[in-house]
Coordinates of C-alpha atoms and ligand atoms in Angstrom, one line a residue:
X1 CA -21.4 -10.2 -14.3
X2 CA -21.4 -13.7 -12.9
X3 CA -23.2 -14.9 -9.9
X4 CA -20.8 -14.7 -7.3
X5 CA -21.5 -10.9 -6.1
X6 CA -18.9 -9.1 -4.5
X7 CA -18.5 -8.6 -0.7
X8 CA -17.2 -5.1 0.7
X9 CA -15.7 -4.4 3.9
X10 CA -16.3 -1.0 5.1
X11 CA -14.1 0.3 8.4
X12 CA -13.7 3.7 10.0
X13 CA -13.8 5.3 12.9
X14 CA -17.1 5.8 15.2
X15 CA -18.5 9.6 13.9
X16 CA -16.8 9.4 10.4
X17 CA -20.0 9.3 8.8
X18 CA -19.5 5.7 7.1
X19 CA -23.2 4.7 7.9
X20 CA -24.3 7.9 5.8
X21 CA -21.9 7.1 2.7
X22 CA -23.4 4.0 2.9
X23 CA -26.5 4.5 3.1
X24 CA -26.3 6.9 -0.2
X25 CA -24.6 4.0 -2.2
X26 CA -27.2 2.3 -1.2
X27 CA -30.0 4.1 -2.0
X28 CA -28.1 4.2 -5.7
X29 CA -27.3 0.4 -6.3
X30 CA -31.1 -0.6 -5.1
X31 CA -31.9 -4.2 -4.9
X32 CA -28.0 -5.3 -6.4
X33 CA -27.0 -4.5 -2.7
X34 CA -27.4 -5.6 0.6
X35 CA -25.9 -4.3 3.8
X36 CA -25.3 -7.4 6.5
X37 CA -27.0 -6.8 10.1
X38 CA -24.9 -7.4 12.3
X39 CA -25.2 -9.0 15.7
X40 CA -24.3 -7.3 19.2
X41 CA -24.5 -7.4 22.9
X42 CA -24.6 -4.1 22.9
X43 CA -27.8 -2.1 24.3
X44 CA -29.9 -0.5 21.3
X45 CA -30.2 3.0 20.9
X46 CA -32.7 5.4 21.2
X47 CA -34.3 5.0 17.1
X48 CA -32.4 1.7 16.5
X49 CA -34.8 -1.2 15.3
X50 CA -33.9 -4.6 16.2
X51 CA -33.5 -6.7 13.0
X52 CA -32.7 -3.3 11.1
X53 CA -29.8 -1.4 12.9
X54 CA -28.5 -4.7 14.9
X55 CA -29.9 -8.1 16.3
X56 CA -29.5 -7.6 19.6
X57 CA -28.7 -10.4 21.5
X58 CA -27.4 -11.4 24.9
X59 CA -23.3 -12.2 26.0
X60 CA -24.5 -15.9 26.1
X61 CA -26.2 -15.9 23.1
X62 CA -23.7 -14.4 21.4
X63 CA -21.8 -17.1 22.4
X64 CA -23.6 -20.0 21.6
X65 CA -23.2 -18.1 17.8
X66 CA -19.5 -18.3 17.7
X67 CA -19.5 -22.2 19.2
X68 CA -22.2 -22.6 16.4
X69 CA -19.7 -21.6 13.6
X70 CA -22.7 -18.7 12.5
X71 CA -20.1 -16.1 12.5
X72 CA -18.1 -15.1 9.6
X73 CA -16.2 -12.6 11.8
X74 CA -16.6 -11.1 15.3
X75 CA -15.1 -8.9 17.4
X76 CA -15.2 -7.0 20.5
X77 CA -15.5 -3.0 20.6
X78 CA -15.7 -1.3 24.0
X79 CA -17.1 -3.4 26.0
X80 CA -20.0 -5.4 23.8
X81 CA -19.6 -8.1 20.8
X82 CA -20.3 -7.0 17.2
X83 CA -20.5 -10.1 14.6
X84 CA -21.4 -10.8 11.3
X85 CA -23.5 -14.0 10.5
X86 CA -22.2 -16.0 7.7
X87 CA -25.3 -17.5 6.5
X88 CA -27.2 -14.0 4.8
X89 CA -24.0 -13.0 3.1
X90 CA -23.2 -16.3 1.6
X91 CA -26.5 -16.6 0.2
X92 CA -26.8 -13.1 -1.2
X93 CA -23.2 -13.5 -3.1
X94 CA -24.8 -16.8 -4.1
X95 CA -27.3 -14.5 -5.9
X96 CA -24.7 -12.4 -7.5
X97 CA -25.5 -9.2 -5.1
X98 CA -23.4 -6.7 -3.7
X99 CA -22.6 -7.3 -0.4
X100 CA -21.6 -4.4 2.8
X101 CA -20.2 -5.3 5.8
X102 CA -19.5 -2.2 7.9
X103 CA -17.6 -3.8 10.6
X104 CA -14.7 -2.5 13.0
X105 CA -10.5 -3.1 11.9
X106 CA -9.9 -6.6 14.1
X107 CA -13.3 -8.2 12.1
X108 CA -12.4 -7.3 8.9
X109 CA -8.7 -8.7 9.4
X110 CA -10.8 -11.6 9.4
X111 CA -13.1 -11.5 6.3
X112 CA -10.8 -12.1 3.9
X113 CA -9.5 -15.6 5.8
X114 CA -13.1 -16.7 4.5
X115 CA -14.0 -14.8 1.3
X116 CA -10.2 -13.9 0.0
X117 CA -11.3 -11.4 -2.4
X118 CA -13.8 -9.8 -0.5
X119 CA -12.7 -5.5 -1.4
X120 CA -11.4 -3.8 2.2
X121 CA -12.6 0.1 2.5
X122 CA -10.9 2.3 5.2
X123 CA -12.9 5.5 5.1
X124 CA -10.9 8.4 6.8
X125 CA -12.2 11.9 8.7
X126 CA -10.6 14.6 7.9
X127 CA -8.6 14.9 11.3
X128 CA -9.2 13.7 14.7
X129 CA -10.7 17.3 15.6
X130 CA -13.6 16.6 12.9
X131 CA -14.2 13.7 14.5
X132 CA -14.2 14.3 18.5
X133 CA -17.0 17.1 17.2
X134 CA -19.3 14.7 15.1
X135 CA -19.5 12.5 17.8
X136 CA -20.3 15.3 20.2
X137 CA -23.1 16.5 18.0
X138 CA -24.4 13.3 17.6
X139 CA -25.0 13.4 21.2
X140 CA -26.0 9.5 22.1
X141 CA -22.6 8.8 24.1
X142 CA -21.7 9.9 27.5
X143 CA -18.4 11.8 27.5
X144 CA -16.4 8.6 29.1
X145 CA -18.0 6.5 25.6
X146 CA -16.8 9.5 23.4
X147 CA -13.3 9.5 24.8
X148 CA -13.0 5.9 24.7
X149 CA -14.3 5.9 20.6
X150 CA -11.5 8.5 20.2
X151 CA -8.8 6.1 21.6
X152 CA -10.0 3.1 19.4
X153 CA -10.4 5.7 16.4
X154 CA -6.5 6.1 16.8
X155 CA -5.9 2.5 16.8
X156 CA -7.9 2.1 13.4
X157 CA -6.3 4.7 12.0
X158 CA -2.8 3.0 13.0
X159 CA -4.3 -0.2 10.8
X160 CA -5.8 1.2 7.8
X161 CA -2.4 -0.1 5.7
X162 CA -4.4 -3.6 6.4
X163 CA -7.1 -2.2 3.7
X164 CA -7.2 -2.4 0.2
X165 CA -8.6 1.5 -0.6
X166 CA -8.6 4.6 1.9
X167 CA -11.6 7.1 0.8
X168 CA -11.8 10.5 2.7
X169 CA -15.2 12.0 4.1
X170 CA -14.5 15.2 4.0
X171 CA -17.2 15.8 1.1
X172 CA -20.4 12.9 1.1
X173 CA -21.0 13.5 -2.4
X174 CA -17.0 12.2 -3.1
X175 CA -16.6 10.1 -0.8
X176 CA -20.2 8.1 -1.7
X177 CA -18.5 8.3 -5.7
X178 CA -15.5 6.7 -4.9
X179 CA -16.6 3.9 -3.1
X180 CA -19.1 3.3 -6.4
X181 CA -16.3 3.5 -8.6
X182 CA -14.5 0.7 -6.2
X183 CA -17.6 -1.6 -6.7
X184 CA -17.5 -0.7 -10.4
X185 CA -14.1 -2.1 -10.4
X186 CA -14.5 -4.5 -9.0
X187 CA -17.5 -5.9 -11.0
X188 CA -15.2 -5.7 -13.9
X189 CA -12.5 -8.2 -12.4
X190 CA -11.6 -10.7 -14.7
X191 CA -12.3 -13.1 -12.0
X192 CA -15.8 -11.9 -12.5
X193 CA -16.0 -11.0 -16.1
X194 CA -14.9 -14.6 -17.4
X195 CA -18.8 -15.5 -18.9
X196 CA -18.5 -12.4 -20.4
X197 CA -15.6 -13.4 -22.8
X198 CA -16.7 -16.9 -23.3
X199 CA -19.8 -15.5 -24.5
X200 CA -18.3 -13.4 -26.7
X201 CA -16.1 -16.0 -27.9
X202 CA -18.7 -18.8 -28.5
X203 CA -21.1 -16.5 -30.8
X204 CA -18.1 -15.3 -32.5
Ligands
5GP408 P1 -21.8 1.1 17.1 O1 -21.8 0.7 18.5 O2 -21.4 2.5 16.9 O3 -23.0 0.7 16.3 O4 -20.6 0.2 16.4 C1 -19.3 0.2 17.0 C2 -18.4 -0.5 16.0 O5 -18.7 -1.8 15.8 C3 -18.4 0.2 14.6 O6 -17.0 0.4 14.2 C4 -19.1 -0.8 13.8 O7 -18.7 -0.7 12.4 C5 -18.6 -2.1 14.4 N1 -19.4 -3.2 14.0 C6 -20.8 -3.3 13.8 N2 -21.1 -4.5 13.4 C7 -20.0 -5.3 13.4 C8 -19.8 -6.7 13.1 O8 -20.6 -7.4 12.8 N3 -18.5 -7.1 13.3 C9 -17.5 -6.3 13.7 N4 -16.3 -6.8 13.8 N5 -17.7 -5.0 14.0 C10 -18.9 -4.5 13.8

């Protein structure tokens, strides 16, 4: 592999369990990968960690960011601002890692303006029902929030053509498999694979 890394773009609905699949590829690709933190205006959480989960920052701040030109994509969800800053990811594809971006649908229309073959991810529940009862369980949003994350679930699901793959979480273990097989893929691009034949070629 050549050092240019390869950036992912993951999207799916609140509850769908994309920070878990994740998380698992993850733990598997080690220090090849990093995951982006994100910045929001949103409050944190009870077990969030700022500088882990989110930076969290206030609506001015998160302004003075966007005049800046420190966003590579932001976006507003519910009420709050989610963004990615550029800087970390262009530095770690510098390095040659693997980079995740779990972002919602209108961001990641815009990655790819900026890093055109960045590899766009729509992970899928299994049905709405599936997903109204993992975000019950999960228990950190008042039932106004929950409804409201079902509405804007629809509306993802209604843009998911705009992705490159669609994985299912019905099963982690499958779900966490194909999206390795998608970075596996796309390791072996020819875009990224050129050194490789020129090597082969000049000791030939
Ligand atoms: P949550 O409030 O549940 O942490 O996140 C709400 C939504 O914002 C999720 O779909 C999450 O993926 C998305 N999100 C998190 N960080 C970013 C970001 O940097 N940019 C964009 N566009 N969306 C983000």
């Amino acid at each position: 592999m050549n050092n240019e890394g390869l950036l992912l773009v993951v999207s799916a609905p609140s509850g769908c369990g994309k920070d878990t699949v994740i998380s698992k590829v993850l733990e598997q690709l080690g220090d090849k990968a990093m995951l982006s933190v994100s910045m929001t205006t949103r409050a944190m959480r009870p077990g969030e960690k700022e500088g882990v989960n989110y930076f969290y920052v206030s609506v001015d701040e998160f302004r003075k960011h966007i005049e800046n030109g420190d966003m590579l994509e932001y976006a507003t969800y519910g009420s709050n601002f989610y963004g990615t800053p550029i800087k970390p990811v262009k530095d770690k594809l510098k390095e040659g890692k693997i980079v995740i971006l779990i972002i919602e649908v209108e961001g990641g229309g815009n990655v790819k303006k900026i890093f055109p073959e960045a590899k766009k991810i729509f992970i899928v529940p299994p049905s709405m029902q599936v997903l109204e009862s993992r975000l019950r369980n999960r228990a950190t949003d008042s039932d106004e929030a929950i409804k409201e994350r079902m509405q804007i679930a629809l509306t993802e699901l209604r843009r998911a053509e705009e992705y490159d793959y669609i994985i299912e979480n019905s099963v982690l273990e499958d779900a966490v498999s194909d999206v390795m097989s998608i970075i596996r893929a796309g390791q072996l691009e020819i875009s990224k694979m050129k050194n490789k034949i020129s090597e082969v070629i000049t000791n030939a």
